[in-house]
PDB file of C-alpha atoms in Angstrom:
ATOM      1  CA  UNK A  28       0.000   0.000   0.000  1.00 46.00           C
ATOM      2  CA  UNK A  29       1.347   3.462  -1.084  1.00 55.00           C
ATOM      3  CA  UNK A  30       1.696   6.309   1.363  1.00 61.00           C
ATOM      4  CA  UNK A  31      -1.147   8.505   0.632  1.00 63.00           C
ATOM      5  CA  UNK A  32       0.234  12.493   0.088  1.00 64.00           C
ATOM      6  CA  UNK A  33       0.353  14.943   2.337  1.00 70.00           C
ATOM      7  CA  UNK A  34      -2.619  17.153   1.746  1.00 85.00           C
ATOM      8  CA  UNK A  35      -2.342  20.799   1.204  1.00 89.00           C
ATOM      9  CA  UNK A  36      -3.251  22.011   4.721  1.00 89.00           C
ATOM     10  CA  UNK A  37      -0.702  20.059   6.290  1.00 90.00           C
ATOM     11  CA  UNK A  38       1.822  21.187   3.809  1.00 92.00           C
ATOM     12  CA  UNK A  39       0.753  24.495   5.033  1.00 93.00           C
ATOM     13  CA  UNK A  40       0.594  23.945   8.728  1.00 95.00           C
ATOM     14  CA  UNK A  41       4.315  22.439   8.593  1.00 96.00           C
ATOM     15  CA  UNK A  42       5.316  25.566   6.897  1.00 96.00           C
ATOM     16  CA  UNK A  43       3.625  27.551   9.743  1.00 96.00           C
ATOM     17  CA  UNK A  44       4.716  25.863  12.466  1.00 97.00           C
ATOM     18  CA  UNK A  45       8.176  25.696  11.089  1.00 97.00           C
ATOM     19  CA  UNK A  46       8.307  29.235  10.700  1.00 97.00           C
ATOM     20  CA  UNK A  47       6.343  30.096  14.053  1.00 96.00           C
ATOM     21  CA  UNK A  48       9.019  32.419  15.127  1.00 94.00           C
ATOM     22  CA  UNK A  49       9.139  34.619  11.702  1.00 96.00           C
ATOM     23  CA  UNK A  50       5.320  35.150  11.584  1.00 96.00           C
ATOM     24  CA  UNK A  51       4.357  35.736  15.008  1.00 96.00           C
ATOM     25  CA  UNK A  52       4.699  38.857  17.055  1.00 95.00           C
ATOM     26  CA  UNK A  53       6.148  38.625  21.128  1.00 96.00           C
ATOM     27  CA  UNK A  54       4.232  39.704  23.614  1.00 95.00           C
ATOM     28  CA  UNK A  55       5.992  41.647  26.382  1.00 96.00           C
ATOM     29  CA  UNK A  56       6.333  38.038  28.931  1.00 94.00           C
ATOM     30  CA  UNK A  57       7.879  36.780  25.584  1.00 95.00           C
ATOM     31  CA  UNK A  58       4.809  34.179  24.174  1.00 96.00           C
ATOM     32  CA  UNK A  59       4.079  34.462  20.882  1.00 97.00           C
ATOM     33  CA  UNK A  60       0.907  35.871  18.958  1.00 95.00           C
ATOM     34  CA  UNK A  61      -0.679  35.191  15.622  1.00 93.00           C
ATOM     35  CA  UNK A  62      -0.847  38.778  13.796  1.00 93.00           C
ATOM     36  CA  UNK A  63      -4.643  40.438  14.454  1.00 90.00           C
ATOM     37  CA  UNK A  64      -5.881  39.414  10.715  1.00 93.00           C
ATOM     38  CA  UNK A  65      -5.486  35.806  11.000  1.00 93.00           C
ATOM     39  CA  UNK A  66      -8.282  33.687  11.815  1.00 94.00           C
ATOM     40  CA  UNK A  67      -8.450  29.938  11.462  1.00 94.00           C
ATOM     41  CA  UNK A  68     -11.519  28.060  11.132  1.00 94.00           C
ATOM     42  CA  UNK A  69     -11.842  24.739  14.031  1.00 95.00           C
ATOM     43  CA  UNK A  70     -11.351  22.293  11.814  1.00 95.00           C
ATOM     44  CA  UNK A  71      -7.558  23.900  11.243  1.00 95.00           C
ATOM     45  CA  UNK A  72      -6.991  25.414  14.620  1.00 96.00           C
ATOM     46  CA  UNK A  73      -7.685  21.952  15.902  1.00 97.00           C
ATOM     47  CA  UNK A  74      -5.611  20.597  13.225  1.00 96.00           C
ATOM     48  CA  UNK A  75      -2.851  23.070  13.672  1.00 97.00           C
ATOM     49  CA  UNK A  76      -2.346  22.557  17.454  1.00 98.00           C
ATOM     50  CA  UNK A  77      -2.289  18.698  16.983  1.00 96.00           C
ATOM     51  CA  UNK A  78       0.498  18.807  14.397  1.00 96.00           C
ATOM     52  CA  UNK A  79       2.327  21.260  16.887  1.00 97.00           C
ATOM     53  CA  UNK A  80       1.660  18.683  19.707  1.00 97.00           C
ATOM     54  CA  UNK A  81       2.903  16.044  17.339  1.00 96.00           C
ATOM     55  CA  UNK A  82       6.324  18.066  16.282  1.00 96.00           C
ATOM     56  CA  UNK A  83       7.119  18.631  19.888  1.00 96.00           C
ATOM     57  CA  UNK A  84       6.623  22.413  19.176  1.00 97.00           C
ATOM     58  CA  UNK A  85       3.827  22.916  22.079  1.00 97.00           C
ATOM     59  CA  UNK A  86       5.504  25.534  24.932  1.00 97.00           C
ATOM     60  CA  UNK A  87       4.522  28.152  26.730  1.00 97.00           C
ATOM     61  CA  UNK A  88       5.731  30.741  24.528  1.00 97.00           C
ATOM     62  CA  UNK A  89       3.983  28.753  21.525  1.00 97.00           C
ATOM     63  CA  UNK A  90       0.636  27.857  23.438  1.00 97.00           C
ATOM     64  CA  UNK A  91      -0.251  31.197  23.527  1.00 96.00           C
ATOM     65  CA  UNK A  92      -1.173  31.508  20.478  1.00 96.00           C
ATOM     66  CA  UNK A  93      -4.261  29.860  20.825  1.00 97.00           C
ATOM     67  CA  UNK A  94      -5.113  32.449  23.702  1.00 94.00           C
ATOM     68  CA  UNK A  95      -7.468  34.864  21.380  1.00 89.00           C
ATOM     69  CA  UNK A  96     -10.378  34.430  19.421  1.00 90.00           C
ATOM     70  CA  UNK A  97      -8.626  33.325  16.596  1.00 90.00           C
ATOM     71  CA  UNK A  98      -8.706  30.009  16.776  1.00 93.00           C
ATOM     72  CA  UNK A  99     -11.695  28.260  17.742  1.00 95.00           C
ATOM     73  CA  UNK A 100     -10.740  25.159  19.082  1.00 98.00           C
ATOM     74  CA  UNK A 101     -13.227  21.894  20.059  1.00 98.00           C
ATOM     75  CA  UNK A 102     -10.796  19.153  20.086  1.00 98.00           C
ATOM     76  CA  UNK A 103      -7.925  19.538  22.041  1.00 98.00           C
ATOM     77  CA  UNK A 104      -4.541  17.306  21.428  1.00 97.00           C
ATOM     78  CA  UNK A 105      -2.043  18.367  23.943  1.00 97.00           C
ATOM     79  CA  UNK A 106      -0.815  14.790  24.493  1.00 95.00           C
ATOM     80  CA  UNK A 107       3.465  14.605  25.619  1.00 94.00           C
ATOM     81  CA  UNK A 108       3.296  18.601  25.748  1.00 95.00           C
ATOM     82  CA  UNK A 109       5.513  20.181  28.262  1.00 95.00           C
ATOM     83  CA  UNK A 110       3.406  23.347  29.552  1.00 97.00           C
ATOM     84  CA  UNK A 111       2.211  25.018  32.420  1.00 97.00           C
ATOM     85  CA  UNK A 112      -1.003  25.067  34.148  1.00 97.00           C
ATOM     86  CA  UNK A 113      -1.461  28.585  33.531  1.00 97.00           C
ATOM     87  CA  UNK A 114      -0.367  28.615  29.826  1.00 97.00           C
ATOM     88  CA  UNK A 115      -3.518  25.895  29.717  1.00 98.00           C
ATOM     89  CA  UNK A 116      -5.935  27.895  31.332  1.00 98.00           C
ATOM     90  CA  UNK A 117      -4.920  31.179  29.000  1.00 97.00           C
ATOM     91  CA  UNK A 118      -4.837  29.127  26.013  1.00 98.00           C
ATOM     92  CA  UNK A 119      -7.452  26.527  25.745  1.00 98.00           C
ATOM     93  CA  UNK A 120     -10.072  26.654  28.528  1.00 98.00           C
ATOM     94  CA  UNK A 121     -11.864  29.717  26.838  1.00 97.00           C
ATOM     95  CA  UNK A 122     -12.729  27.531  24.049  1.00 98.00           C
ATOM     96  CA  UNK A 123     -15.521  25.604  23.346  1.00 97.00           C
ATOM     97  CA  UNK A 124     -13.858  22.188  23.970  1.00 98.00           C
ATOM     98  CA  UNK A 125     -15.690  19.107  23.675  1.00 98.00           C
ATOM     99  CA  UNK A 126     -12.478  16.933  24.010  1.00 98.00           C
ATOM    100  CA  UNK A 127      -9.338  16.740  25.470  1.00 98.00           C
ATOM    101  CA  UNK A 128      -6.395  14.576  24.928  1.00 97.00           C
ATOM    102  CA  UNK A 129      -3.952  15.297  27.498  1.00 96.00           C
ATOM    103  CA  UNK A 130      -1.972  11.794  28.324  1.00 94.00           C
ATOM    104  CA  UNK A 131       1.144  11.791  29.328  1.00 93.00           C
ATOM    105  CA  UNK A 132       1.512  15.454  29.511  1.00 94.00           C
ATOM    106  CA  UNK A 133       4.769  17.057  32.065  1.00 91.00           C
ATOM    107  CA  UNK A 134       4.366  17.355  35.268  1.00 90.00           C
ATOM    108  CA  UNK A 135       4.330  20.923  35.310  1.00 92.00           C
ATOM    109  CA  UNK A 136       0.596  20.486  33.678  1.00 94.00           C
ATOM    110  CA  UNK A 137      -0.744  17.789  36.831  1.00 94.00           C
ATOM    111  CA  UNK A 138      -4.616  16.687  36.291  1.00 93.00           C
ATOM    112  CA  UNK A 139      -5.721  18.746  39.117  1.00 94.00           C
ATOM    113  CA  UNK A 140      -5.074  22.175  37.069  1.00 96.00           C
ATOM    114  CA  UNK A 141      -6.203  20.389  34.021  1.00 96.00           C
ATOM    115  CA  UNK A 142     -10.108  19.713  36.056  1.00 96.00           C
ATOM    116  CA  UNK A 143     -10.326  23.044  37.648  1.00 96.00           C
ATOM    117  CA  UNK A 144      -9.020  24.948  34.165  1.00 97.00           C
ATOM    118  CA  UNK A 145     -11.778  23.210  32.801  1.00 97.00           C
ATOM    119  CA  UNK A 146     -14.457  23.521  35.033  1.00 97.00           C
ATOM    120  CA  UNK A 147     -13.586  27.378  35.257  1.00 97.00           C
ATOM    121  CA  UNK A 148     -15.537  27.413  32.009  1.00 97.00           C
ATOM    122  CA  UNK A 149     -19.192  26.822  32.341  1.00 97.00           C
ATOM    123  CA  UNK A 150     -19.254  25.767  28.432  1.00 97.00           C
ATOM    124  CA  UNK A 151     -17.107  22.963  29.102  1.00 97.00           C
ATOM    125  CA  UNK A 152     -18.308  21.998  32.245  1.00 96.00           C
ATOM    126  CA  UNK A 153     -22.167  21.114  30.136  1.00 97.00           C
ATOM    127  CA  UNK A 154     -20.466  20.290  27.066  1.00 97.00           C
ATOM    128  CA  UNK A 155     -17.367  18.083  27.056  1.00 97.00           C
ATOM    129  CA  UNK A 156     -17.596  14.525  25.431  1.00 97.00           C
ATOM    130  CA  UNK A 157     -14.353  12.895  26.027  1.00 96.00           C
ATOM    131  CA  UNK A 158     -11.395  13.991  28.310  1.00 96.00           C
ATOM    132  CA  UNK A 159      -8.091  11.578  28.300  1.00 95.00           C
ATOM    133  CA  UNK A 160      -5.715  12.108  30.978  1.00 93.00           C
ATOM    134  CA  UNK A 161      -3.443   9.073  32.694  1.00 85.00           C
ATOM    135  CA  UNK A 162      -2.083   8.738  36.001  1.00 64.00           C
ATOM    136  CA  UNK A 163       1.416  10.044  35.054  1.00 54.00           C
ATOM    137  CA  UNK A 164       0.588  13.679  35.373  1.00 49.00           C
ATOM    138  CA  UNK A 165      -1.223  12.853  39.310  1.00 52.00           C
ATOM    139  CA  UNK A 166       0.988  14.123  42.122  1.00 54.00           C
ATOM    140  CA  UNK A 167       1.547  11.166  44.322  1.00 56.00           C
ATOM    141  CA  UNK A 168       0.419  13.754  47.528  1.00 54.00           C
ATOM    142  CA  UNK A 169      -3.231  14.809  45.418  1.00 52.00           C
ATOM    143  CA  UNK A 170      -6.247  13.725  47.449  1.00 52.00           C
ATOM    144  CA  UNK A 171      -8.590  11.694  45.286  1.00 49.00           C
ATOM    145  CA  UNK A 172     -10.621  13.733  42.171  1.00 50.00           C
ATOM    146  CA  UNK A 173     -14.105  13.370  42.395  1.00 47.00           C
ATOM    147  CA  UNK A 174     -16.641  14.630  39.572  1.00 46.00           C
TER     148      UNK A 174
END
């Protein structure tokens, strides 16, 4: 069986993300930002962030750019990113998510900041289908989550 192409959007994404640092402004705390006229539709914000996941190119400095109303995101790949809880909450708990993938994310994003980022958004809190977290990213002192 042949390898089927890569399609034109994720020629396009690659060439974004690869030139992330060319295209975006820098805030003053030094994240970046998409420039004002840019908007992406979900199916390619989603798409974009889980290609960034993928390529290892989800930070702090680059999470931010999903902080706007840019992007509308709905399903949420963060799975093996290294961020912070707070660079979560500014970047993707204003969206309309109705997943989240976040397995085997760093410690420095544990599930306890992942729940209450999400529940800090009443949207989410009626809306979300499918959340994926693992036990890696529980701090061995947390008290038990309950829903």
């Amino acid at each position: 069986e042949e390898a089927s192409p890569y399609t034109l959007v994720n020629i396009c994404l690659n060439v974004l993300i690869a030139n992330l640092e060319k295209l975006c402004s820098e805030r003053s705390d030094g994240t970046l930002c998409l420039p004002d006229h840019w908007n992406f539709p979900q199916e390619v914000a989603d798409r974009f962030l889980g290609v960034m996941t993928w390529q290892g190119k989800l930070t702090d400095r680059t999470a931010s750019i999903f902080q706007g109303n840019q992007m509308k995101l709905k399903l949420v790949n963060i799975q093996k990113a290294k961020i912070s809880a707070a660079a979560f909450t500014k970047a993707f708990c204003h969206h309309r998510v109705i997943e989240l993938d976040a397995t085997a994310v760093h410690t420095d994003l544990p599930i306890p900041d992942i729940i209450s980022g999400l529940c800090s958004n009443s949207w989410i809190q009626q809306n979300l289908r499918c959340l994926l977290l693992d036990s890696a990213s529980i701090p061995r002192d947390s008290r038990l989550l309950f829903f």
